[in-house]
């Protein structure tokens, strides 16, 4: 019994030592496998889109509005002269060519000069028909941060690709009707081909006069269209002389039906003389 008693402690101790050794190895392995989480990488800063302010100086307001809206801007008339269609743009802010951040519809301010050939009648348009956004001048692009040179990687083998069948030729789109200008005015806006030709606009104005009463809104529409035709003809747009001859007939129609249009007729006649002289 004494020998058995002296043997038991050793017999119990050996498994205990083995157990402790296994636990130690397991803990060490867990410590080696556990790695700290990789820090989150900051998102790359997005580069804001940039718009370039167009030059609308010396353009009739009826055209300047469209130029700004087509370029993604809103507009606001400043100064004492209000936004009537025939008034030319005397100055603008920001200056032409300025690069601004695309904040939605940045507001360009225009200052107009009074056009003495037309009466300032009807309701002026002093702000764009939609809300403008803040104006922010675009700054210089930041230079890329310097990085340590990296060793050149071996070129990857070119992937094996199978040739694709030749694409079928697409049918050619129908070309828009050409509108050769009668003459060229330096700096003048080119005729927009998505708008009706000037003679068609003059005929449409005649139908408008025949079907409307001379309310303030109707007279304002008349003056707007009248200014569009006169200015386009003096810019050398296609068939401007024909459009002015039709417009003079519309002015006489307006005088008879509305008791209004004598001054507009004088403007159209003077414009026709200038256009015919430049067209020769």
mmCIF file of C-alpha atoms in Angstrom, residues 22-221:
data_model
loop_
_atom_site.group_PDB
_atom_site.id
_atom_site.type_symbol
_atom_site.label_atom_id
_atom_site.label_comp_id
_atom_site.label_asym_id
_atom_site.label_seq_id
_atom_site.Cartn_x
_atom_site.Cartn_y
_atom_site.Cartn_z
ATOM 1 C CA UNK A 22 -1.953 21.542 -24.242
ATOM 2 C CA UNK A 23 -3.756 24.594 -22.881
ATOM 3 C CA UNK A 24 -0.613 26.702 -23.277
ATOM 4 C CA UNK A 25 -0.148 25.658 -26.919
ATOM 5 C CA UNK A 26 -3.816 26.356 -27.682
ATOM 6 C CA UNK A 27 -3.604 29.856 -26.155
ATOM 7 C CA UNK A 28 -0.432 30.614 -28.129
ATOM 8 C CA UNK A 29 -2.016 29.421 -31.355
ATOM 9 C CA UNK A 30 -5.071 31.604 -30.758
ATOM 10 C CA UNK A 31 -2.809 34.587 -30.111
ATOM 11 C CA UNK A 32 -0.960 34.010 -33.390
ATOM 12 C CA UNK A 33 -4.141 33.539 -35.465
ATOM 13 C CA UNK A 34 -5.844 36.645 -34.103
ATOM 14 C CA UNK A 35 -4.734 39.651 -36.139
ATOM 15 C CA UNK A 36 -5.846 43.218 -35.725
ATOM 16 C CA UNK A 37 -8.508 44.428 -38.165
ATOM 17 C CA UNK A 38 -7.231 46.462 -41.108
ATOM 18 C CA UNK A 39 -7.987 50.168 -40.696
ATOM 19 C CA UNK A 40 -10.785 51.457 -42.956
ATOM 20 C CA UNK A 41 -9.462 53.232 -46.023
ATOM 21 C CA UNK A 42 -10.751 56.771 -46.485
ATOM 22 C CA UNK A 43 -13.059 57.215 -49.482
ATOM 23 C CA UNK A 44 -11.536 59.077 -52.394
ATOM 24 C CA UNK A 45 -12.722 62.670 -52.609
ATOM 25 C CA UNK A 46 -15.084 63.202 -55.543
ATOM 26 C CA UNK A 47 -14.137 65.953 -57.994
ATOM 27 C CA UNK A 48 -17.060 68.390 -58.496
ATOM 28 C CA UNK A 49 -18.248 69.034 -62.032
ATOM 29 C CA UNK A 50 -17.312 72.389 -63.538
ATOM 30 C CA UNK A 51 -19.352 74.685 -65.829
ATOM 31 C CA UNK A 52 -17.955 77.443 -68.047
ATOM 32 C CA UNK A 53 -19.866 80.737 -68.149
ATOM 33 C CA UNK A 54 -20.868 81.593 -71.756
ATOM 34 C CA UNK A 55 -20.554 85.067 -73.280
ATOM 35 C CA UNK A 56 -24.019 86.643 -73.628
ATOM 36 C CA UNK A 57 -22.912 90.271 -73.896
ATOM 37 C CA UNK A 58 -24.499 92.228 -76.755
ATOM 38 C CA UNK A 59 -27.082 89.471 -77.249
ATOM 39 C CA UNK A 60 -30.757 90.349 -77.153
ATOM 40 C CA UNK A 61 -32.182 89.197 -73.827
ATOM 41 C CA UNK A 62 -34.499 86.763 -75.607
ATOM 42 C CA UNK A 63 -31.391 84.903 -76.862
ATOM 43 C CA UNK A 64 -29.178 85.413 -73.802
ATOM 44 C CA UNK A 65 -31.673 83.572 -71.590
ATOM 45 C CA UNK A 66 -31.620 80.532 -73.825
ATOM 46 C CA UNK A 67 -27.822 80.539 -74.057
ATOM 47 C CA UNK A 68 -27.464 80.523 -70.270
ATOM 48 C CA UNK A 69 -30.142 77.902 -69.726
ATOM 49 C CA UNK A 70 -28.635 75.604 -72.376
ATOM 50 C CA UNK A 71 -25.258 75.857 -70.588
ATOM 51 C CA UNK A 72 -26.778 74.789 -67.230
ATOM 52 C CA UNK A 73 -27.163 78.181 -65.544
ATOM 53 C CA UNK A 74 -29.981 80.150 -63.968
ATOM 54 C CA UNK A 75 -30.058 83.915 -64.485
ATOM 55 C CA UNK A 76 -31.084 87.143 -62.773
ATOM 56 C CA UNK A 77 -31.514 90.649 -64.199
ATOM 57 C CA UNK A 78 -29.832 93.405 -62.173
ATOM 58 C CA UNK A 79 -29.831 97.165 -62.621
ATOM 59 C CA UNK A 80 -32.565 99.600 -63.585
ATOM 60 C CA UNK A 81 -33.425 98.116 -67.012
ATOM 61 C CA UNK A 82 -35.785 95.162 -66.707
ATOM 62 C CA UNK A 83 -35.933 91.886 -68.572
ATOM 63 C CA UNK A 84 -37.767 92.621 -71.807
ATOM 64 C CA UNK A 85 -37.065 90.452 -74.823
ATOM 65 C CA UNK A 86 -35.419 93.060 -77.060
ATOM 66 C CA UNK A 87 -33.112 94.639 -74.474
ATOM 67 C CA UNK A 88 -29.461 93.727 -75.159
ATOM 68 C CA UNK A 89 -27.117 92.470 -72.448
ATOM 69 C CA UNK A 90 -24.662 95.232 -71.498
ATOM 70 C CA UNK A 91 -22.663 93.320 -68.885
ATOM 71 C CA UNK A 92 -22.638 90.040 -66.975
ATOM 72 C CA UNK A 93 -21.228 88.493 -63.808
ATOM 73 C CA UNK A 94 -19.235 86.283 -63.701
ATOM 74 C CA UNK A 95 -17.230 87.233 -66.766
ATOM 75 C CA UNK A 96 -17.334 84.990 -69.850
ATOM 76 C CA UNK A 97 -15.081 81.968 -69.577
ATOM 77 C CA UNK A 98 -15.187 81.813 -65.774
ATOM 78 C CA UNK A 99 -15.132 78.242 -64.450
ATOM 79 C CA UNK A 100 -17.678 77.649 -61.686
ATOM 80 C CA UNK A 101 -18.678 74.604 -59.650
ATOM 81 C CA UNK A 102 -21.830 72.877 -60.873
ATOM 82 C CA UNK A 103 -24.028 73.388 -57.810
ATOM 83 C CA UNK A 104 -27.209 72.628 -59.719
ATOM 84 C CA UNK A 105 -28.080 75.834 -61.587
ATOM 85 C CA UNK A 106 -25.547 78.557 -60.672
ATOM 86 C CA UNK A 107 -26.968 82.065 -61.058
ATOM 87 C CA UNK A 108 -25.416 84.406 -63.638
ATOM 88 C CA UNK A 109 -26.323 88.086 -63.227
ATOM 89 C CA UNK A 110 -26.962 90.147 -66.362
ATOM 90 C CA UNK A 111 -27.302 93.913 -66.683
ATOM 91 C CA UNK A 112 -29.402 95.081 -69.640
ATOM 92 C CA UNK A 113 -29.504 98.216 -71.763
ATOM 93 C CA UNK A 114 -32.789 99.663 -72.961
ATOM 94 C CA UNK A 115 -33.653 99.054 -76.612
ATOM 95 C CA UNK A 116 -35.191 102.285 -77.856
ATOM 96 C CA UNK A 117 -36.753 100.605 -80.887
ATOM 97 C CA UNK A 118 -39.283 98.751 -78.733
ATOM 98 C CA UNK A 119 -41.695 99.919 -76.080
ATOM 99 C CA UNK A 120 -41.106 98.355 -72.692
ATOM 100 C CA UNK A 121 -44.608 96.931 -72.381
ATOM 101 C CA UNK A 122 -45.983 93.860 -70.634
ATOM 102 C CA UNK A 123 -44.492 91.876 -67.767
ATOM 103 C CA UNK A 124 -40.675 91.654 -67.712
ATOM 104 C CA UNK A 125 -38.772 88.465 -66.868
ATOM 105 C CA UNK A 126 -36.153 89.333 -64.259
ATOM 106 C CA UNK A 127 -35.394 85.854 -62.923
ATOM 107 C CA UNK A 128 -35.148 82.428 -64.523
ATOM 108 C CA UNK A 129 -38.292 80.274 -64.391
ATOM 109 C CA UNK A 130 -36.576 77.841 -61.996
ATOM 110 C CA UNK A 131 -34.688 78.354 -58.745
ATOM 111 C CA UNK A 132 -30.979 79.022 -59.072
ATOM 112 C CA UNK A 133 -28.210 77.654 -56.846
ATOM 113 C CA UNK A 134 -25.187 79.242 -55.210
ATOM 114 C CA UNK A 135 -22.317 80.481 -57.352
ATOM 115 C CA UNK A 136 -18.879 79.061 -56.465
ATOM 116 C CA UNK A 137 -15.796 79.862 -58.510
ATOM 117 C CA UNK A 138 -13.872 76.681 -59.274
ATOM 118 C CA UNK A 139 -10.369 76.654 -57.753
ATOM 119 C CA UNK A 140 -7.193 75.144 -59.155
ATOM 120 C CA UNK A 141 -6.989 71.370 -58.968
ATOM 121 C CA UNK A 142 -4.854 70.058 -56.120
ATOM 122 C CA UNK A 143 -1.567 68.424 -57.114
ATOM 123 C CA UNK A 144 -1.395 64.654 -56.492
ATOM 124 C CA UNK A 145 0.528 63.600 -53.386
ATOM 125 C CA UNK A 146 4.058 62.292 -53.969
ATOM 126 C CA UNK A 147 4.514 58.573 -53.456
ATOM 127 C CA UNK A 148 7.603 56.420 -53.143
ATOM 128 C CA UNK A 149 8.680 54.802 -56.410
ATOM 129 C CA UNK A 150 7.433 51.274 -56.739
ATOM 130 C CA UNK A 151 9.382 48.490 -58.437
ATOM 131 C CA UNK A 152 8.191 47.747 -61.922
ATOM 132 C CA UNK A 153 6.031 44.681 -62.128
ATOM 133 C CA UNK A 154 6.618 42.071 -64.754
ATOM 134 C CA UNK A 155 4.254 42.545 -67.700
ATOM 135 C CA UNK A 156 1.249 40.279 -67.561
ATOM 136 C CA UNK A 157 0.752 37.927 -70.451
ATOM 137 C CA UNK A 158 -1.699 39.165 -73.048
ATOM 138 C CA UNK A 159 -5.123 37.569 -72.571
ATOM 139 C CA UNK A 160 -6.324 35.237 -75.252
ATOM 140 C CA UNK A 161 -9.465 36.655 -76.848
ATOM 141 C CA UNK A 162 -11.735 35.236 -79.433
ATOM 142 C CA UNK A 163 -12.603 37.558 -82.321
ATOM 143 C CA UNK A 164 -16.107 38.994 -82.187
ATOM 144 C CA UNK A 165 -18.328 38.901 -85.245
ATOM 145 C CA UNK A 166 -18.398 42.151 -87.176
ATOM 146 C CA UNK A 167 -21.184 44.495 -86.055
ATOM 147 C CA UNK A 168 -23.928 45.218 -88.525
ATOM 148 C CA UNK A 169 -23.779 48.772 -89.872
ATOM 149 C CA UNK A 170 -26.342 51.079 -88.300
ATOM 150 C CA UNK A 171 -28.690 52.994 -90.593
ATOM 151 C CA UNK A 172 -27.650 56.589 -91.035
ATOM 152 C CA UNK A 173 -29.758 59.172 -89.240
ATOM 153 C CA UNK A 174 -31.654 61.589 -91.399
ATOM 154 C CA UNK A 175 -29.887 64.931 -91.680
ATOM 155 C CA UNK A 176 -31.616 68.104 -90.577
ATOM 156 C CA UNK A 177 -32.594 70.525 -93.293
ATOM 157 C CA UNK A 178 -29.671 72.831 -93.977
ATOM 158 C CA UNK A 179 -30.208 76.523 -93.286
ATOM 159 C CA UNK A 180 -27.387 78.422 -94.950
ATOM 160 C CA UNK A 181 -27.027 81.908 -93.478
ATOM 161 C CA UNK A 182 -27.729 84.921 -95.657
ATOM 162 C CA UNK A 183 -24.619 86.637 -94.251
ATOM 163 C CA UNK A 184 -22.281 86.241 -91.280
ATOM 164 C CA UNK A 185 -22.180 88.587 -88.288
ATOM 165 C CA UNK A 186 -19.020 88.143 -86.147
ATOM 166 C CA UNK A 187 -19.912 87.023 -82.619
ATOM 167 C CA UNK A 188 -23.605 86.535 -83.426
ATOM 168 C CA UNK A 189 -25.386 83.432 -82.215
ATOM 169 C CA UNK A 190 -25.830 80.753 -84.867
ATOM 170 C CA UNK A 191 -29.368 79.808 -85.799
ATOM 171 C CA UNK A 192 -30.599 76.971 -83.528
ATOM 172 C CA UNK A 193 -31.814 74.165 -85.757
ATOM 173 C CA UNK A 194 -34.165 72.864 -83.075
ATOM 174 C CA UNK A 195 -36.215 76.072 -83.409
ATOM 175 C CA UNK A 196 -38.634 76.717 -86.268
ATOM 176 C CA UNK A 197 -37.288 78.803 -89.177
ATOM 177 C CA UNK A 198 -37.944 82.525 -89.041
ATOM 178 C CA UNK A 199 -40.608 82.563 -91.814
ATOM 179 C CA UNK A 200 -42.555 79.821 -89.982
ATOM 180 C CA UNK A 201 -42.312 81.809 -86.756
ATOM 181 C CA UNK A 202 -43.711 84.895 -88.501
ATOM 182 C CA UNK A 203 -46.641 82.875 -89.889
ATOM 183 C CA UNK A 204 -47.319 81.410 -86.429
ATOM 184 C CA UNK A 205 -47.344 84.922 -84.968
ATOM 185 C CA UNK A 206 -49.953 85.944 -87.538
ATOM 186 C CA UNK A 207 -52.173 83.049 -86.467
ATOM 187 C CA UNK A 208 -51.666 84.048 -82.841
ATOM 188 C CA UNK A 209 -52.798 87.627 -83.476
ATOM 189 C CA UNK A 210 -55.888 86.380 -85.311
ATOM 190 C CA UNK A 211 -56.939 84.112 -82.433
ATOM 191 C CA UNK A 212 -56.224 86.307 -79.375
ATOM 192 C CA UNK A 213 -57.432 89.507 -77.822
ATOM 193 C CA UNK A 214 -54.891 92.280 -77.085
ATOM 194 C CA UNK A 215 -54.381 91.488 -73.398
ATOM 195 C CA UNK A 216 -51.129 92.366 -71.625
ATOM 196 C CA UNK A 217 -49.967 88.747 -71.886
ATOM 197 C CA UNK A 218 -50.828 88.593 -75.607
ATOM 198 C CA UNK A 219 -48.988 91.840 -76.359
ATOM 199 C CA UNK A 220 -45.953 90.622 -74.410
ATOM 200 C CA UNK A 221 -45.955 87.399 -76.437
#
